[in-house]
Coordinates of N, CA and C in Angstrom, one line a residue:
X1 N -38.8 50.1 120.9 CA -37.6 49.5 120.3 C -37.1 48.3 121.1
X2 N -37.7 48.6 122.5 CA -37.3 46.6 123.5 C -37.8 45.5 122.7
X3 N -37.1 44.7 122.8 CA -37.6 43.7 122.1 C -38.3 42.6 123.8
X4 N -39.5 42.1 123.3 CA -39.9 41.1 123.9 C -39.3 40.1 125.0
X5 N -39.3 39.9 125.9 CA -38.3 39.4 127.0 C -39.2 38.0 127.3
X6 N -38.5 36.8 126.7 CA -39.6 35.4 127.3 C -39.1 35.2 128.2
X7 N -37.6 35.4 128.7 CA -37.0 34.8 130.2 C -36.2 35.5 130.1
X8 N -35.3 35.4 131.3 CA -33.8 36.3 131.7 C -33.4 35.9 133.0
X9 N -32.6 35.7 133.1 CA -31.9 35.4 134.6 C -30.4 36.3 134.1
X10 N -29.3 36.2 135.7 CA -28.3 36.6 135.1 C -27.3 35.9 134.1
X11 N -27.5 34.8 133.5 CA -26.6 34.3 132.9 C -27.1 34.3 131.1
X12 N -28.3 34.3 131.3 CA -28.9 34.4 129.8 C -29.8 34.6 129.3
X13 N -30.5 35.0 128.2 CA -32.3 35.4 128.4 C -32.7 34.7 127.0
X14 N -34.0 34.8 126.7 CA -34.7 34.4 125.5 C -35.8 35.4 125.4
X15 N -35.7 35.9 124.1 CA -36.2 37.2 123.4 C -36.7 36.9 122.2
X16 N -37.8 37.6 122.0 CA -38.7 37.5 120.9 C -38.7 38.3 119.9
X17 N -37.9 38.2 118.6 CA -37.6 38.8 118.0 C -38.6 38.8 116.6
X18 N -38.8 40.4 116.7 CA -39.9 40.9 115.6 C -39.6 40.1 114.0
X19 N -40.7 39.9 113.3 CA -40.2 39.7 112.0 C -39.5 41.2 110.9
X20 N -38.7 40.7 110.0 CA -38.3 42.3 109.8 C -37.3 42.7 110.2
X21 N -36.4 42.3 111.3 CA -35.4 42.9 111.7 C -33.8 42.2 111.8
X22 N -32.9 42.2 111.7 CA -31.7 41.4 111.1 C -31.3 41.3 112.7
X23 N -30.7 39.8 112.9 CA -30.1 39.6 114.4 C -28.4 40.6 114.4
X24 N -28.0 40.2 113.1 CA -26.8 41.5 113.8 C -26.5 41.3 112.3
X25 N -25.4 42.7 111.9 CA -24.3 42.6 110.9 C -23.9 41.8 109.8
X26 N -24.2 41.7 108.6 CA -23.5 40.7 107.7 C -23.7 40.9 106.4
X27 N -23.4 40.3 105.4 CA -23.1 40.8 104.3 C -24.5 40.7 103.7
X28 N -25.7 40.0 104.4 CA -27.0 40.2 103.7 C -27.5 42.0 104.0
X29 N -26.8 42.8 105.1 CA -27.3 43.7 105.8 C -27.8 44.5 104.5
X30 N -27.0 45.0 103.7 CA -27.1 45.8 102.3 C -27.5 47.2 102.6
X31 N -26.8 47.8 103.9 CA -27.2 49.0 104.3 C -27.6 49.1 105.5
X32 N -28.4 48.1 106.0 CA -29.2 48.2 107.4 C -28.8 48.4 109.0
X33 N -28.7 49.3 109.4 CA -28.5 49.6 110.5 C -29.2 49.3 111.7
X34 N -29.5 49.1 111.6 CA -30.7 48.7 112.6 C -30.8 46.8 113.1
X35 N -29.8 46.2 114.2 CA -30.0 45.2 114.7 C -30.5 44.8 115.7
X36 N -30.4 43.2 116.1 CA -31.1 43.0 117.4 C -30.1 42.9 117.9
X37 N -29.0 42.8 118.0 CA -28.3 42.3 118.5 C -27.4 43.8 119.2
X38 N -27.6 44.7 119.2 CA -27.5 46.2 119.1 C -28.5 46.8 120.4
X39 N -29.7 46.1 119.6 CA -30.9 46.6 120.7 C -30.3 46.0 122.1
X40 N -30.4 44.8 121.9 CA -30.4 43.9 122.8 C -29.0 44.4 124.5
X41 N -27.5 45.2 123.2 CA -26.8 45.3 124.2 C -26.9 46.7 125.4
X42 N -27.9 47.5 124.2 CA -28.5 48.3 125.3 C -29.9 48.4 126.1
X43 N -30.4 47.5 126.0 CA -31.7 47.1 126.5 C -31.1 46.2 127.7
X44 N -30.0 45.6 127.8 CA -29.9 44.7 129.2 C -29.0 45.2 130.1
X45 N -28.1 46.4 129.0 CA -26.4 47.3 129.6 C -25.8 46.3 130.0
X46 N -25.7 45.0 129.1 CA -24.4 44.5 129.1 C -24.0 43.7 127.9
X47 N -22.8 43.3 127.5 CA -22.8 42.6 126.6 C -23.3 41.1 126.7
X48 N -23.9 40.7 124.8 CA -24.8 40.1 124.8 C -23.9 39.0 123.8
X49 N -24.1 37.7 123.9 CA -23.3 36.7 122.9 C -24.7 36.0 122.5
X50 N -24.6 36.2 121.5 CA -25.9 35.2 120.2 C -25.9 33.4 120.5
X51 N -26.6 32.9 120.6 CA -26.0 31.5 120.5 C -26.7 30.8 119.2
X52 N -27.9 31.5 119.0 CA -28.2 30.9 117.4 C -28.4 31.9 116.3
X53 N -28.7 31.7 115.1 CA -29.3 33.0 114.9 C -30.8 32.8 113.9
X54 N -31.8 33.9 113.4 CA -32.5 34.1 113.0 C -32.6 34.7 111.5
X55 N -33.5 34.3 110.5 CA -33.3 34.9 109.5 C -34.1 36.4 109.6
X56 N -34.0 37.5 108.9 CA -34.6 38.6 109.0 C -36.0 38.3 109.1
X57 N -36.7 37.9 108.4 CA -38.0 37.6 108.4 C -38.9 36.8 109.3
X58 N -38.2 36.2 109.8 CA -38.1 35.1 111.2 C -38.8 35.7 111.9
X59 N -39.7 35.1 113.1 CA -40.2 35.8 114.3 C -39.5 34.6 115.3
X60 N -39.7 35.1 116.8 CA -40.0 33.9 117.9 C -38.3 34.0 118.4
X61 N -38.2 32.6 119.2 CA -37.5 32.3 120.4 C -36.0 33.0 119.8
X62 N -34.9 33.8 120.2 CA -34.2 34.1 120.5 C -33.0 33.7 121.5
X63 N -32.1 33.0 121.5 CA -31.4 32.9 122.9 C -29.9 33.3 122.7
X64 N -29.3 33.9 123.8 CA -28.4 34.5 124.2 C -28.3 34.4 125.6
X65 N -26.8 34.7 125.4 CA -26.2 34.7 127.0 C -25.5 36.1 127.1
X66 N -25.5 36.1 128.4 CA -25.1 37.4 129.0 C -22.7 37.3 129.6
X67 N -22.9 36.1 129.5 CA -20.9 35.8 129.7 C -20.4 34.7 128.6
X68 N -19.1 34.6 128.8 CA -18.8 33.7 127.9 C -18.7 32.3 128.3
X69 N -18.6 32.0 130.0 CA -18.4 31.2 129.9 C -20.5 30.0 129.6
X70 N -21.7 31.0 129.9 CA -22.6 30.7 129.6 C -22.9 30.5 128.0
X71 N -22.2 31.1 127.2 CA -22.4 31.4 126.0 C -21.9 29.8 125.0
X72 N -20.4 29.7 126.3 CA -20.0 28.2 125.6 C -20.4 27.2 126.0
X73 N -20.8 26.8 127.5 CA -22.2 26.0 127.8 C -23.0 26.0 126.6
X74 N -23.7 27.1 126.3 CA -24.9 27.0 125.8 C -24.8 26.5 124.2
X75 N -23.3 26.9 123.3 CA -23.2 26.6 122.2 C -22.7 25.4 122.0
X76 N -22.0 24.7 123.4 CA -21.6 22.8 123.5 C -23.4 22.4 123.1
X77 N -24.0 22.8 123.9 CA -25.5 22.0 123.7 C -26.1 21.8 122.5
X78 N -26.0 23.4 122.0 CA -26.5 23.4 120.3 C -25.7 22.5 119.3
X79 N -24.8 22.5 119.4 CA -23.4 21.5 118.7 C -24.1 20.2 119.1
X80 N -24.3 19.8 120.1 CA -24.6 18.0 120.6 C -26.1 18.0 120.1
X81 N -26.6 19.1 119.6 CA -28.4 18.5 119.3 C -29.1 18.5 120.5
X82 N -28.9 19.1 121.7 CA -29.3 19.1 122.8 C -30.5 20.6 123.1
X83 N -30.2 21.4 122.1 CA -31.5 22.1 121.7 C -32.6 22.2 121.0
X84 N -33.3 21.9 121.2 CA -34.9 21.5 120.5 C -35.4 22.6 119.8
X85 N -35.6 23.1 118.6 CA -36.7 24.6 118.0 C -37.6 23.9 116.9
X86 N -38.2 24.5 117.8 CA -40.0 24.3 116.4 C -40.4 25.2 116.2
X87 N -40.2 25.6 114.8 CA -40.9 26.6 114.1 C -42.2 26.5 113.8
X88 N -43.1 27.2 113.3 CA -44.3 27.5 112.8 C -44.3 27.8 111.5
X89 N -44.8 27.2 110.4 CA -44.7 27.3 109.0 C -46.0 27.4 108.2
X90 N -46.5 28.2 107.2 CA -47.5 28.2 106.3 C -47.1 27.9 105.2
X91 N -47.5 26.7 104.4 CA -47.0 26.3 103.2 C -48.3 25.9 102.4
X92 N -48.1 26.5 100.7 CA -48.7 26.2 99.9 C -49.1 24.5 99.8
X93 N -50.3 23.9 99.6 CA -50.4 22.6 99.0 C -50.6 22.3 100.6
X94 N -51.2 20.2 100.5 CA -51.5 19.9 101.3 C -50.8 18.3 101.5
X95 N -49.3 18.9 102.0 CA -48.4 18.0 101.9 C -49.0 16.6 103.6
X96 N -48.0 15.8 103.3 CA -48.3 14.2 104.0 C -48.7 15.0 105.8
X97 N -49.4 14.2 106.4 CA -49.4 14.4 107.6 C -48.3 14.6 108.5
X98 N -47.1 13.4 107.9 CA -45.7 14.2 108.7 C -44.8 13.6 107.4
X99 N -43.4 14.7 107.2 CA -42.6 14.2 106.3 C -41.0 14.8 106.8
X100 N -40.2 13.5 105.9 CA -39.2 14.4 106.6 C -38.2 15.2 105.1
X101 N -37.0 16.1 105.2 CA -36.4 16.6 104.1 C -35.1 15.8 104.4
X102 N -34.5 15.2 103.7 CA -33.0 14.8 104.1 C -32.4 15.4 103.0
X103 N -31.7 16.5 102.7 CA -31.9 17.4 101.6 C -30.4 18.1 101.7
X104 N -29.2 18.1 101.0 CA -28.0 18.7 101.3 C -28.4 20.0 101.1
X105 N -27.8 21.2 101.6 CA -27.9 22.2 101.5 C -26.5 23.3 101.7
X106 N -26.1 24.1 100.5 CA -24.7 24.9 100.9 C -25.0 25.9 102.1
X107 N -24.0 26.7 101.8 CA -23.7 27.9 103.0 C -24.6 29.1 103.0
X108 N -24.7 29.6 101.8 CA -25.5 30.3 101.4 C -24.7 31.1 100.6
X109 N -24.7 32.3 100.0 CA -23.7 33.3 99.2 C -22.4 33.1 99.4
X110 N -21.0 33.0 98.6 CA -19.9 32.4 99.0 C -19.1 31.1 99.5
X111 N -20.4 30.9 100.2 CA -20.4 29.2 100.6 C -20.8 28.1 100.1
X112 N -20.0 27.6 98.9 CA -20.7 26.6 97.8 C -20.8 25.3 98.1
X113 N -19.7 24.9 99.2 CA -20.0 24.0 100.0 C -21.0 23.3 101.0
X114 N -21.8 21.8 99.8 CA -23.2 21.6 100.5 C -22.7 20.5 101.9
X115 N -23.7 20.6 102.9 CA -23.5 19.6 103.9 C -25.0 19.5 104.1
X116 N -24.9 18.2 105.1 CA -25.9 17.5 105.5 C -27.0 18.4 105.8
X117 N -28.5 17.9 105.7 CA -29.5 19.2 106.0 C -30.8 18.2 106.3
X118 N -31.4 18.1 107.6 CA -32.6 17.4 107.5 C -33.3 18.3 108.7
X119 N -35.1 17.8 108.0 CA -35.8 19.1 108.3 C -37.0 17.7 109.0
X120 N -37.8 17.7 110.1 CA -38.6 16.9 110.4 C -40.4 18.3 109.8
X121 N -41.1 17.2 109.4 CA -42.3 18.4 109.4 C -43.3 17.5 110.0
X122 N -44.8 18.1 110.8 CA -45.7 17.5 111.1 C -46.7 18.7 110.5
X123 N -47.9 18.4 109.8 CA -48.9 18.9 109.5 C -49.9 18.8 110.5
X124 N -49.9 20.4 111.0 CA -50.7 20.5 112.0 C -52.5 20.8 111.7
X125 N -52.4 21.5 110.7 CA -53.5 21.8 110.0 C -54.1 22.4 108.1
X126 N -54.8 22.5 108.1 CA -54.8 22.3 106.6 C -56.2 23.6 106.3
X127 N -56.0 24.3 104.8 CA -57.0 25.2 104.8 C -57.2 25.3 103.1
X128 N -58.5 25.9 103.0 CA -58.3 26.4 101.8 C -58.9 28.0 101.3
X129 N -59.0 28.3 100.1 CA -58.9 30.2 100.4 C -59.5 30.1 98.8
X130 N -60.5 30.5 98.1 CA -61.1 30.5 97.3 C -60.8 31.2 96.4
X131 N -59.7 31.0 95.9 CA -58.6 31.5 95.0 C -58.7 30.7 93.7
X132 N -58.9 30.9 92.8 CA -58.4 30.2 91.6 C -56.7 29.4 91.7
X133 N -56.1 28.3 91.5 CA -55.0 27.6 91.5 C -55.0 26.6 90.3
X134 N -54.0 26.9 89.8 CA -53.2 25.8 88.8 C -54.3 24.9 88.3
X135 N -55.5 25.2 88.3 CA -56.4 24.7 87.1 C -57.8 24.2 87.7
X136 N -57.3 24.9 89.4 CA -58.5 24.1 90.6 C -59.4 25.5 91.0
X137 N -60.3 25.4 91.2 CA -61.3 26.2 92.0 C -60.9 27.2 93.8
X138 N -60.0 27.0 94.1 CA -59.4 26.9 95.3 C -58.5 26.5 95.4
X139 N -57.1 27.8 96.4 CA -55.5 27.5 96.7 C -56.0 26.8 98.0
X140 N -54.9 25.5 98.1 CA -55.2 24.8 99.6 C -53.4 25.3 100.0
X141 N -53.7 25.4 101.3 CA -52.7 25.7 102.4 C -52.4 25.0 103.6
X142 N -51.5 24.6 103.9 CA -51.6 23.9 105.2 C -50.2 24.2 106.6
X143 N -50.6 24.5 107.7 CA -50.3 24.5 109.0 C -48.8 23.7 109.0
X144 N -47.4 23.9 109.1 CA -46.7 22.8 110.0 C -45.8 23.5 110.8
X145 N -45.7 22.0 111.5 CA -44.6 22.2 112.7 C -43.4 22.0 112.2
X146 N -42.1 22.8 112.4 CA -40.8 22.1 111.8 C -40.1 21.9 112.7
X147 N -38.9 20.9 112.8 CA -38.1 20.5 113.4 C -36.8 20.5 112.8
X148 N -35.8 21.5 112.8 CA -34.4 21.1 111.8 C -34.0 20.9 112.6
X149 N -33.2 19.7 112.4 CA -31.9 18.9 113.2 C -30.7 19.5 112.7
X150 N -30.3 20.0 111.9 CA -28.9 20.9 111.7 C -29.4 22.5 111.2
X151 N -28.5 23.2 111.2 CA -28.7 24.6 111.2 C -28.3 25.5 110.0
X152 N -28.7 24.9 108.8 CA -28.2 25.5 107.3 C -28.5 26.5 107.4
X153 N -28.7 27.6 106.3 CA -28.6 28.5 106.0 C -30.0 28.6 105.0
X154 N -31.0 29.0 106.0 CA -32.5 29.2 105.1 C -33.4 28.0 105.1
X155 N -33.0 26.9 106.1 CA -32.5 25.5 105.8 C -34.4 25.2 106.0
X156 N -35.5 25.8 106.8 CA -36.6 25.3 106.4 C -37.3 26.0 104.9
X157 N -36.8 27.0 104.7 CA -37.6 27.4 103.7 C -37.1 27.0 102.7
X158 N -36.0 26.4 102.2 CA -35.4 25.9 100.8 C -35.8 24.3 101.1
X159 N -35.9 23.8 102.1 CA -36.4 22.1 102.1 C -37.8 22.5 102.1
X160 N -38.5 23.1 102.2 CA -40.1 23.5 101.7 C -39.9 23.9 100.3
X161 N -39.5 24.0 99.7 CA -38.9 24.3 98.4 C -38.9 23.2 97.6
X162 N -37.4 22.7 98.2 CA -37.7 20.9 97.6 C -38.5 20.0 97.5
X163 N -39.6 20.5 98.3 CA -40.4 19.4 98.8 C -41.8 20.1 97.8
X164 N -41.6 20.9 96.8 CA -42.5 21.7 96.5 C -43.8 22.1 97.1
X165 N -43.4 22.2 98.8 CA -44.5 23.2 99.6 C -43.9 24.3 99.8
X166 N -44.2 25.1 99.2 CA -43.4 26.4 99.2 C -43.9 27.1 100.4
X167 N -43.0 27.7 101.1 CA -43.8 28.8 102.4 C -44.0 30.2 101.8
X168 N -45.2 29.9 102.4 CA -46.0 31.9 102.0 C -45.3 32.7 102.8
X169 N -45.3 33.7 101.7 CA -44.3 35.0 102.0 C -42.8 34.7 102.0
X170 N -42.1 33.9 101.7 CA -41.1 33.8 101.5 C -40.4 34.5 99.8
X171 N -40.0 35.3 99.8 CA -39.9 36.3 98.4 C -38.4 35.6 97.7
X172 N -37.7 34.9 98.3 CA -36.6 34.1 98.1 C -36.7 32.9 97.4
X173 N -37.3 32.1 97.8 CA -37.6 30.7 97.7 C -39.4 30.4 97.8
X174 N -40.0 31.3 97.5 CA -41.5 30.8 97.8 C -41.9 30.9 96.4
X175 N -43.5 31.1 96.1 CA -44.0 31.0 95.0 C -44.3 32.7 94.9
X176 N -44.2 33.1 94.2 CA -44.6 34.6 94.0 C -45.9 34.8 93.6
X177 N -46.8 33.6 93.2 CA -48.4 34.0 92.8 C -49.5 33.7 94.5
X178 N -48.9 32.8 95.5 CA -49.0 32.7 96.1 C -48.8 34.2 97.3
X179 N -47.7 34.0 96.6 CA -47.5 35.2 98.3 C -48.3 36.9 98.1
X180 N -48.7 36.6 96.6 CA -49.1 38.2 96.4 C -50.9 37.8 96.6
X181 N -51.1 36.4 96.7 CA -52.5 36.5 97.4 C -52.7 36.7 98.7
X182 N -51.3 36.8 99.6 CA -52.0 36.6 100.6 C -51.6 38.1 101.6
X183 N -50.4 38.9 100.0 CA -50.4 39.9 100.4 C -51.5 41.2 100.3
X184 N -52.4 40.8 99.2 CA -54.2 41.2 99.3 C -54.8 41.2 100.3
X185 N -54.8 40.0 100.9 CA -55.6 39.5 102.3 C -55.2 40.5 103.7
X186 N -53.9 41.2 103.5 CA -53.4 41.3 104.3 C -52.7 41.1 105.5
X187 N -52.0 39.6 104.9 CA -50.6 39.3 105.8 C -49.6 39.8 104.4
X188 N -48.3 40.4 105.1 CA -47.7 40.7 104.5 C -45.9 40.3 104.9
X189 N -45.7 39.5 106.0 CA -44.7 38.9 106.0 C -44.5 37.5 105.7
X190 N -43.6 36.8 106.3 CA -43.1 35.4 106.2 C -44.1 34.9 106.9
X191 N -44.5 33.8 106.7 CA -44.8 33.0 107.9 C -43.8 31.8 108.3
X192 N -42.7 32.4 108.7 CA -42.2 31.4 109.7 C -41.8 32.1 111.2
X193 N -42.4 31.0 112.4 CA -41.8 31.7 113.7 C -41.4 30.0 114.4
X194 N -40.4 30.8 115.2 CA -39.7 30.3 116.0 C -40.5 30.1 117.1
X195 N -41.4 29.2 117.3 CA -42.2 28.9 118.7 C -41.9 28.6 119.6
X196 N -40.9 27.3 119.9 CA -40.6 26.9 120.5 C -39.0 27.3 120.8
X197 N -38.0 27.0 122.1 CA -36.9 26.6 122.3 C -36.8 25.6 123.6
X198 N -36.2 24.9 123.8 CA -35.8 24.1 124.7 C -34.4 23.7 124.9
X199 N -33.8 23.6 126.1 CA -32.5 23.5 126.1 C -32.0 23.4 127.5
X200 N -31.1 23.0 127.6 CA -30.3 22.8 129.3 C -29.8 24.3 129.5
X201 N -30.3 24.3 131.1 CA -29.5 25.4 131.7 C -28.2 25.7 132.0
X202 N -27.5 26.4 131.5 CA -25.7 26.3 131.3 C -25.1 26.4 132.4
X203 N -26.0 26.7 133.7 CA -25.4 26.5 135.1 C -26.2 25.1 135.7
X204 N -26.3 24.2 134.9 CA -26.9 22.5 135.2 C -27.9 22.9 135.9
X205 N -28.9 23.9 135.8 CA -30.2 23.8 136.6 C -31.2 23.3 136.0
X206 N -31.2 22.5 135.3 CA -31.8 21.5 134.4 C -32.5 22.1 133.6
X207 N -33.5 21.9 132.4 CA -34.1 21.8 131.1 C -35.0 23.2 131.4
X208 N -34.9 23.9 130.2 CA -35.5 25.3 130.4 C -36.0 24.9 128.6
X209 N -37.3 26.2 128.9 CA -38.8 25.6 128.2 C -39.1 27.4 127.6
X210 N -38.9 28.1 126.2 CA -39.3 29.3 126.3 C -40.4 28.9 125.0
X211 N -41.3 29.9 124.6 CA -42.5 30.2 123.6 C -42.6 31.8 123.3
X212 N -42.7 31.2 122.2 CA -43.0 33.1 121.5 C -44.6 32.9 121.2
X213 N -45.3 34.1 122.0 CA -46.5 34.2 121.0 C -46.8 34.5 119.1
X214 N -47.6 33.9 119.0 CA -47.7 34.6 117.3 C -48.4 36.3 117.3
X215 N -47.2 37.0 116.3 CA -47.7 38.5 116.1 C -49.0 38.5 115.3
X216 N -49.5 39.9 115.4 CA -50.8 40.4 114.2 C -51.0 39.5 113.2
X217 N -49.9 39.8 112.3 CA -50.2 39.2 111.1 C -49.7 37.7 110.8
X218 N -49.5 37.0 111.9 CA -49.2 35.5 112.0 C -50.7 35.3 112.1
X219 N -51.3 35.8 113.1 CA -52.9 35.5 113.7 C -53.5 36.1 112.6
X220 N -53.2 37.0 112.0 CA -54.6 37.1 110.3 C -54.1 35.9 109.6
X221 N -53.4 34.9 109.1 CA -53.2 34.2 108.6 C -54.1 33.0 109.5
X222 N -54.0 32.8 110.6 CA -55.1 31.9 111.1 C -56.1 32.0 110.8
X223 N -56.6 33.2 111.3 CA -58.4 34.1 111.1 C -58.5 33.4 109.5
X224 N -57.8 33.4 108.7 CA -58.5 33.7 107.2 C -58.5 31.7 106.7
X225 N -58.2 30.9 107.7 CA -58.8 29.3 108.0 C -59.3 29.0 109.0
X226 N -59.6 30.0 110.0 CA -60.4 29.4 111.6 C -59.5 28.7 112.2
X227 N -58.0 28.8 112.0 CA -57.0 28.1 112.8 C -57.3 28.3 114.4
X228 N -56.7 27.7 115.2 CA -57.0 28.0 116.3 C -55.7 28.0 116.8
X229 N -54.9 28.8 117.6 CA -53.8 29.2 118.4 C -53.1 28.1 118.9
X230 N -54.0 27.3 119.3 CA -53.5 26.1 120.4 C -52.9 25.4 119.4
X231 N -53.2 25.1 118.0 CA -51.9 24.7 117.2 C -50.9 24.5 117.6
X232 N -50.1 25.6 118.1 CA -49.3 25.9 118.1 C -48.7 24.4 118.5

């Protein structure tokens, strides 16, 4: 039930959070008991403050602080763009080598109010899966790296959306003929992780560097194009 530990000192740690599991409480819960944010406060026995958060499906970098006054360090930084996250993305189609989304985006449920939303992508790799598609011989797929500069609400997978590369496994906003091929194959979650974090240390000990490995079924989705890890 521990969740993954990428670092920890006393002021803060970075944890790798499983796909599947909700970071804490909220009106998406719809019954669910079971958080990270829960785990987390008895897995360290102490209290634990979030500084970003993850969608359920989500895997990878995690960060939290262990006080408040680390906690507000660490959320001035995220506020100033002073935190770096690269996700890992599988998207239908074989979009430009790099593109960006400048794409408004609301709150999500309740929150109808859109604000600014941009998403950087680089195409890391590209594949194809000998599937019949929209009138071709073969579904192509391709590898990217993301970079959101603000923090919407679903904010890479609905700018894959717009951008009509839909990300596989996404049951929200993806393509549903897509995701039930690759739920055959057997990957059966999202493919989005959180790879990267980077960020200043909230006691000025300068720039701290964490990485989530990719789970099982991130790595059968490579196996099934010869991807190679170092992608990453």
């Amino acid at each position: 039930m521990q969740l993954a530990v990428l670092y920890a000192d006393d002021r803060f740690a970075v944890v790798d959070k499983p796909a599947g599991l909700m970071v804490h409480d909220s009106k998406l819960a719809r019954g669910e008991t079971d958080f990270a944010a829960d785990r987390l406060r008895e897995q360290f026995g102490k209290p634990v403050f979030l500084i970003h958060r993850l969608d359920r499906a989500t895997s990878g970098c995690l960060l939290l602080a262990f006080d408040r006054e680390a906690a507000s360090a660490l959320g001035r930084a995220l506020m100033a763009g002073e935190v770096e996250k690269d996700y890992l993305a599988v998207c239908r189609g074989w979009p430009e080598e790099s593109f960006i989304v400048d794409h408004p985006l609301d709150g999500g449920p309740g929150k109808p109010e859109k604000k600014p939303a941009l998403t950087r992508f680089q195409r890391l790799a590209t594949g194809e899966l000998a599937l019949p598609s929209a009138g071709f011989e073969t579904s192509r797929y391709a590898l990217l790296r993301c970079g959101p500069e603000t923090g919407r609400f679903r904010q890479i997978r609905r700018h894959l959306k717009h951008a009509s590369h839909h990300m596989i496994g996404d049951t929200s906003h993806g393509d549903g003929r897509h995701n039930r091929q690759f739920r055959m194959l057997g990957v059966h979650r999202m493919l989005l992780h959180a790879v990267r974090l980077s960020f200043p240390h909230p006691a000025g000990g300068g720039r701290m560097e964490a990485t989530a490995p990719l789970d099982a079924e991130f790595r059968r989705a490579f196996a099934l194009f010869g991807w190679d890890e170092s992608l990453r």
